[in-house]
Coordinates of C-alpha atoms in Angstrom, one line a residue:
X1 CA 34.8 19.2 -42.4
X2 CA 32.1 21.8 -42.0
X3 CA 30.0 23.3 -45.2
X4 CA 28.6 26.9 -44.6
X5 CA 25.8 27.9 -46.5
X6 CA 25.2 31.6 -46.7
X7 CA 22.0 32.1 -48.1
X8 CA 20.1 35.6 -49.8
X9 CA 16.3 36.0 -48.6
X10 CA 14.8 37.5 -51.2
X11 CA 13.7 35.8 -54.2
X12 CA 16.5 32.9 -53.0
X13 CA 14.9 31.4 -49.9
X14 CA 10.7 33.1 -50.7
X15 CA 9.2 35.8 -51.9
X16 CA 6.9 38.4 -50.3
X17 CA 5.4 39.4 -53.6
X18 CA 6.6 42.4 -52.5
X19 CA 4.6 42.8 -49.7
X20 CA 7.3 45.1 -48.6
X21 CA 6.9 48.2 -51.0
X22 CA 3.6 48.9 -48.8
X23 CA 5.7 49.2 -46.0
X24 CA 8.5 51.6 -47.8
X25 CA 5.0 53.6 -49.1
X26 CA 4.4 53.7 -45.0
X27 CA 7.9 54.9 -44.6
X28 CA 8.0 56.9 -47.4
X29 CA 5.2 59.0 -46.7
X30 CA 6.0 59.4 -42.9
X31 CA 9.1 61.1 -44.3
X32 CA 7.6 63.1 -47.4
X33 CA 4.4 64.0 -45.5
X34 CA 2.3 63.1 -48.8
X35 CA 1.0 59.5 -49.9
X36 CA 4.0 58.0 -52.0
X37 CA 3.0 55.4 -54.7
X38 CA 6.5 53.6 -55.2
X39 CA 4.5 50.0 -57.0
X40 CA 7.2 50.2 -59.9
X41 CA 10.1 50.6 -57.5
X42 CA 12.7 48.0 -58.3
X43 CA 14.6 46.8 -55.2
X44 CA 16.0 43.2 -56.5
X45 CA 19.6 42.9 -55.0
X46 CA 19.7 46.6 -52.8
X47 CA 20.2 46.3 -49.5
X48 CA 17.5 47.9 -47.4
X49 CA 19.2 51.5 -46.8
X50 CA 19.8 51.1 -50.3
X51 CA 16.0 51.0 -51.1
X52 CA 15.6 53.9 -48.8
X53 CA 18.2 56.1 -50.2
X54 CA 16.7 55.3 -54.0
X55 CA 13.3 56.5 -52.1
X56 CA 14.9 59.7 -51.2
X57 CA 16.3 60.4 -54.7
X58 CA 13.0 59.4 -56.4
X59 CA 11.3 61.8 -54.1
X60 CA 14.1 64.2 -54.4
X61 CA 14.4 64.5 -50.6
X62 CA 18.1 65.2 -49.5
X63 CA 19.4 62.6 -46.8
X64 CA 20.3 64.8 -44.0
X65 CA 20.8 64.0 -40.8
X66 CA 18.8 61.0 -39.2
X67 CA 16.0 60.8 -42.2
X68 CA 17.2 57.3 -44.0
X69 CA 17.7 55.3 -41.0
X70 CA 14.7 56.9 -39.6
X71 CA 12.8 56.1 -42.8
X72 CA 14.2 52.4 -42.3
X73 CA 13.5 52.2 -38.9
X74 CA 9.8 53.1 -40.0
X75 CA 10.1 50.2 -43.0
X76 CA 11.0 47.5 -40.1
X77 CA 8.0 48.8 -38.1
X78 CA 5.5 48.4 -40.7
X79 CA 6.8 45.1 -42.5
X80 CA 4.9 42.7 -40.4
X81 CA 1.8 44.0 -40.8
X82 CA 1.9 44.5 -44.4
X83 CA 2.9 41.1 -45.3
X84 CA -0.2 39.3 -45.0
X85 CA -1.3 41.9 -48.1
X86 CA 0.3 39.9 -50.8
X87 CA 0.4 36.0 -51.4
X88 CA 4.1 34.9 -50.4
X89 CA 5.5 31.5 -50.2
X90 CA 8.7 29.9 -49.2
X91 CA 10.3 28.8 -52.5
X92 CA 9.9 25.6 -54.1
X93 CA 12.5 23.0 -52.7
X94 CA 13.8 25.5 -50.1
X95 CA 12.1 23.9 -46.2
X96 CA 12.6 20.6 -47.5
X97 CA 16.7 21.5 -47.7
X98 CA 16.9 23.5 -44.9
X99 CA 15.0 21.0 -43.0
X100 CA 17.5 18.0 -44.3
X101 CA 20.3 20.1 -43.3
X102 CA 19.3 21.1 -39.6
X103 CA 18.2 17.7 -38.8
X104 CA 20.3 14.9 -41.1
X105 CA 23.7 16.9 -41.8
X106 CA 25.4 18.4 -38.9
X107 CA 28.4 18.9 -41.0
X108 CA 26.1 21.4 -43.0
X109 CA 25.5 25.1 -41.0
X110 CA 23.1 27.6 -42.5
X111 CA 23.9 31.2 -42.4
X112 CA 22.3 34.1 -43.6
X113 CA 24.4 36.7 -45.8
X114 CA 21.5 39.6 -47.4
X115 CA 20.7 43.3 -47.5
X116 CA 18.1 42.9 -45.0
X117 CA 18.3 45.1 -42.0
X118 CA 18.2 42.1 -39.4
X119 CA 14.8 43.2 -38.1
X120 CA 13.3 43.2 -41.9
X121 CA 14.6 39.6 -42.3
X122 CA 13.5 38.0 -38.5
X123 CA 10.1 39.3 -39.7
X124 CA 10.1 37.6 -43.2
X125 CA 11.7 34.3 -41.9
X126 CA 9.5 33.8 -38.9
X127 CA 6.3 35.1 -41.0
X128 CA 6.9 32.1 -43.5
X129 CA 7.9 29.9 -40.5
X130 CA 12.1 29.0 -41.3
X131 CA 13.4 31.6 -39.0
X132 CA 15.1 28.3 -37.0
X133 CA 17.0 26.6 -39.5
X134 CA 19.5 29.3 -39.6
X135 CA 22.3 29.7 -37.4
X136 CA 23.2 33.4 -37.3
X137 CA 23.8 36.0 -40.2
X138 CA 25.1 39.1 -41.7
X139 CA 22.5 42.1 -42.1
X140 CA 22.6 45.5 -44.0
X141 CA 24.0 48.4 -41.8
X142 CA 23.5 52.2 -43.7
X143 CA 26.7 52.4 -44.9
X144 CA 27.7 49.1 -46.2
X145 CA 27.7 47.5 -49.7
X146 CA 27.0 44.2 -50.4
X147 CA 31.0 43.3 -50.4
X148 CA 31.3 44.7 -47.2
X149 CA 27.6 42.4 -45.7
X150 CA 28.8 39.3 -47.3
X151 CA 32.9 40.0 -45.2
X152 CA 31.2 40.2 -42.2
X153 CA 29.5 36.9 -42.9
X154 CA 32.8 35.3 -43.6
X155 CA 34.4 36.7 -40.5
X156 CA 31.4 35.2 -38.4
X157 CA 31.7 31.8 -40.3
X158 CA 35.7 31.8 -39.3
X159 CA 35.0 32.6 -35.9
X160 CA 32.9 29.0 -36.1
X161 CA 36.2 27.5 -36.6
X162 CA 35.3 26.8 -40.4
X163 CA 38.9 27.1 -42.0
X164 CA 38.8 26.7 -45.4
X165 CA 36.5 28.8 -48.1
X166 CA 36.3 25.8 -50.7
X167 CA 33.4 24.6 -48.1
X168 CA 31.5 28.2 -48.1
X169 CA 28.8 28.7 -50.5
X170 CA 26.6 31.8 -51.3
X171 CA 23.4 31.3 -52.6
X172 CA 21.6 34.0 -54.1
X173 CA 19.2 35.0 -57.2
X174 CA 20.6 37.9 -58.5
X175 CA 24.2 39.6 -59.8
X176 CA 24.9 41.7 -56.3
X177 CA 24.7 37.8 -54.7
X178 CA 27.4 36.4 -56.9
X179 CA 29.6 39.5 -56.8
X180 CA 29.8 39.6 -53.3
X181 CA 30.1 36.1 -52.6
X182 CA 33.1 36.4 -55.5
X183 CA 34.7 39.1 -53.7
X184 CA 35.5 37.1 -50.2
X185 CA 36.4 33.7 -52.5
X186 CA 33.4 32.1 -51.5
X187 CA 31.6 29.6 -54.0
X188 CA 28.8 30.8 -55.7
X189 CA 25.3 29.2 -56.1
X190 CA 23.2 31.4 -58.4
X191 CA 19.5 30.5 -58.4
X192 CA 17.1 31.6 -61.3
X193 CA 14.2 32.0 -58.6
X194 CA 13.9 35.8 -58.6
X195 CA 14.0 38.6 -61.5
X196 CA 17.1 37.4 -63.3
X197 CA 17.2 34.6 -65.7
X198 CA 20.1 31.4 -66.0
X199 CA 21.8 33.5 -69.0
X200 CA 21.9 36.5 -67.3
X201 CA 23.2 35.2 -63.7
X202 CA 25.9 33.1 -66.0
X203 CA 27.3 36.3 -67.5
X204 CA 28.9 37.2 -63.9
X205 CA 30.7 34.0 -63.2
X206 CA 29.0 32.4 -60.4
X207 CA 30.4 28.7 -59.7
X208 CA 27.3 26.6 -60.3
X209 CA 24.0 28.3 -61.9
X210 CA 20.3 26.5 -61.7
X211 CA 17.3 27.3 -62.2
X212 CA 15.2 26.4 -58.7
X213 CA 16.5 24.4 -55.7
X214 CA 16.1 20.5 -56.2
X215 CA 15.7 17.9 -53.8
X216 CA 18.0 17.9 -50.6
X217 CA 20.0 15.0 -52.0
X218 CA 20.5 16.8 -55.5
X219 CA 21.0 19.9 -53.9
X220 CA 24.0 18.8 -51.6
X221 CA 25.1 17.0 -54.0
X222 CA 25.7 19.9 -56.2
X223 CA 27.9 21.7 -53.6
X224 CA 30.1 18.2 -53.3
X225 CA 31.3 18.7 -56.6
X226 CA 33.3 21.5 -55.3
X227 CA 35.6 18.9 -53.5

């Protein structure tokens, strides 16, 4: 029987050290026409077009017309060259699962389920080098939430013949993770690697809560308790 991870990017699989909010300050000022200073932005959990829209209302710029998915469009463009600007790193125990999955348990299939526009995250998973473990994925589009991101992924899982959601996990760091993956009956994995702690991811009743990614063996190991 197949197990489908659907993993989150950010703060989940690595972190960028936000890296990224010089690429919305690209964006930003693109649209604005002045420099934009958006350092104390908090993004944790929004999907990309969410970011942008929050950029719009902090610079009290209606959204008319094409602006936010040109001002996303402009984000995507800029991301890879502003990601060598901060010191990011895959997260601890993270290559060493994915690697043990691709290459030692077919049964396992990695998926990605975030709020990335797909361009944002092909340019954060190949800069850190683990855009090939993963299989295929559900990206943010402009006028999706979270819910709707994380049904999309569950429709591509079932087209891959998995039939049965007690074998589909999403792992993610913050509260929008275990709410969506709650809201298509999926099991969810909350990880305490990004800006919420183990007490706070408990209070929204994910399935299993810990505080990093352990070993390959401990990690899977984990997920079989849900048999």
């Amino acid at each position: 029987m197949k197990t489908v991870l659907l993993w989150d990017i950010d703060g989940t699989l690595l972190t960028t050290g936000r890296a990224g909010i010089f690429a919305w300050e690209k964006a930003a000022g693109e649209v604005a026409g002045y420099s934009v200073n958006l350092q104390e932005l908090q993004t944790a959990g929004l999907t990309d077009f969410a970011v942008g829209q929050a950029i719009l209302d902090y610079l009290e710029l209606p959204a008319l017309g094409d602006v936010l998915p040109r001002m996303v469009n402009s984000y995507e463009a800029h991301l890879p060259g502003v990601l060598p600007l901060r010191k990011g790193r895959v997260l601890g125990g993270v290559a060493e699962v994915l690697q043990y999955c691709q290459t030692r348990r077919p049964d396992v299939d990695l998926y990605l389920l975030t709020g990335n526009t797909a361009a944002g995250a092909h340019a954060k998973l190949t800069y850190y080098g683990i855009a090939d473990y993963f299989l295929g994925g559900s990206f943010a589009r402009e006028t999706e939430t979270r819910v709707d991101i994380a049904r999309r992924a569950l429709d591509e899982v079932i087209d891959q013949n998995v039939n049965t959601l007690d074998r589909v996990f999403v792992i993610g760091d913050t509260p929008h993770d275990v709410t969506c993956g709650k809201a298509i009956g999926a099991k969810t994995v909350a990880v305490a690697t990004g800006e919420f702690t183990e007490h706070e991811l408990r209070e929204y009743g994910p399935w299993r809560t810990i505080d990093s990614v352990p070993d390959p063996q401990s990690f899977l190991a984990i997920l079989e308790g849900a048999d």
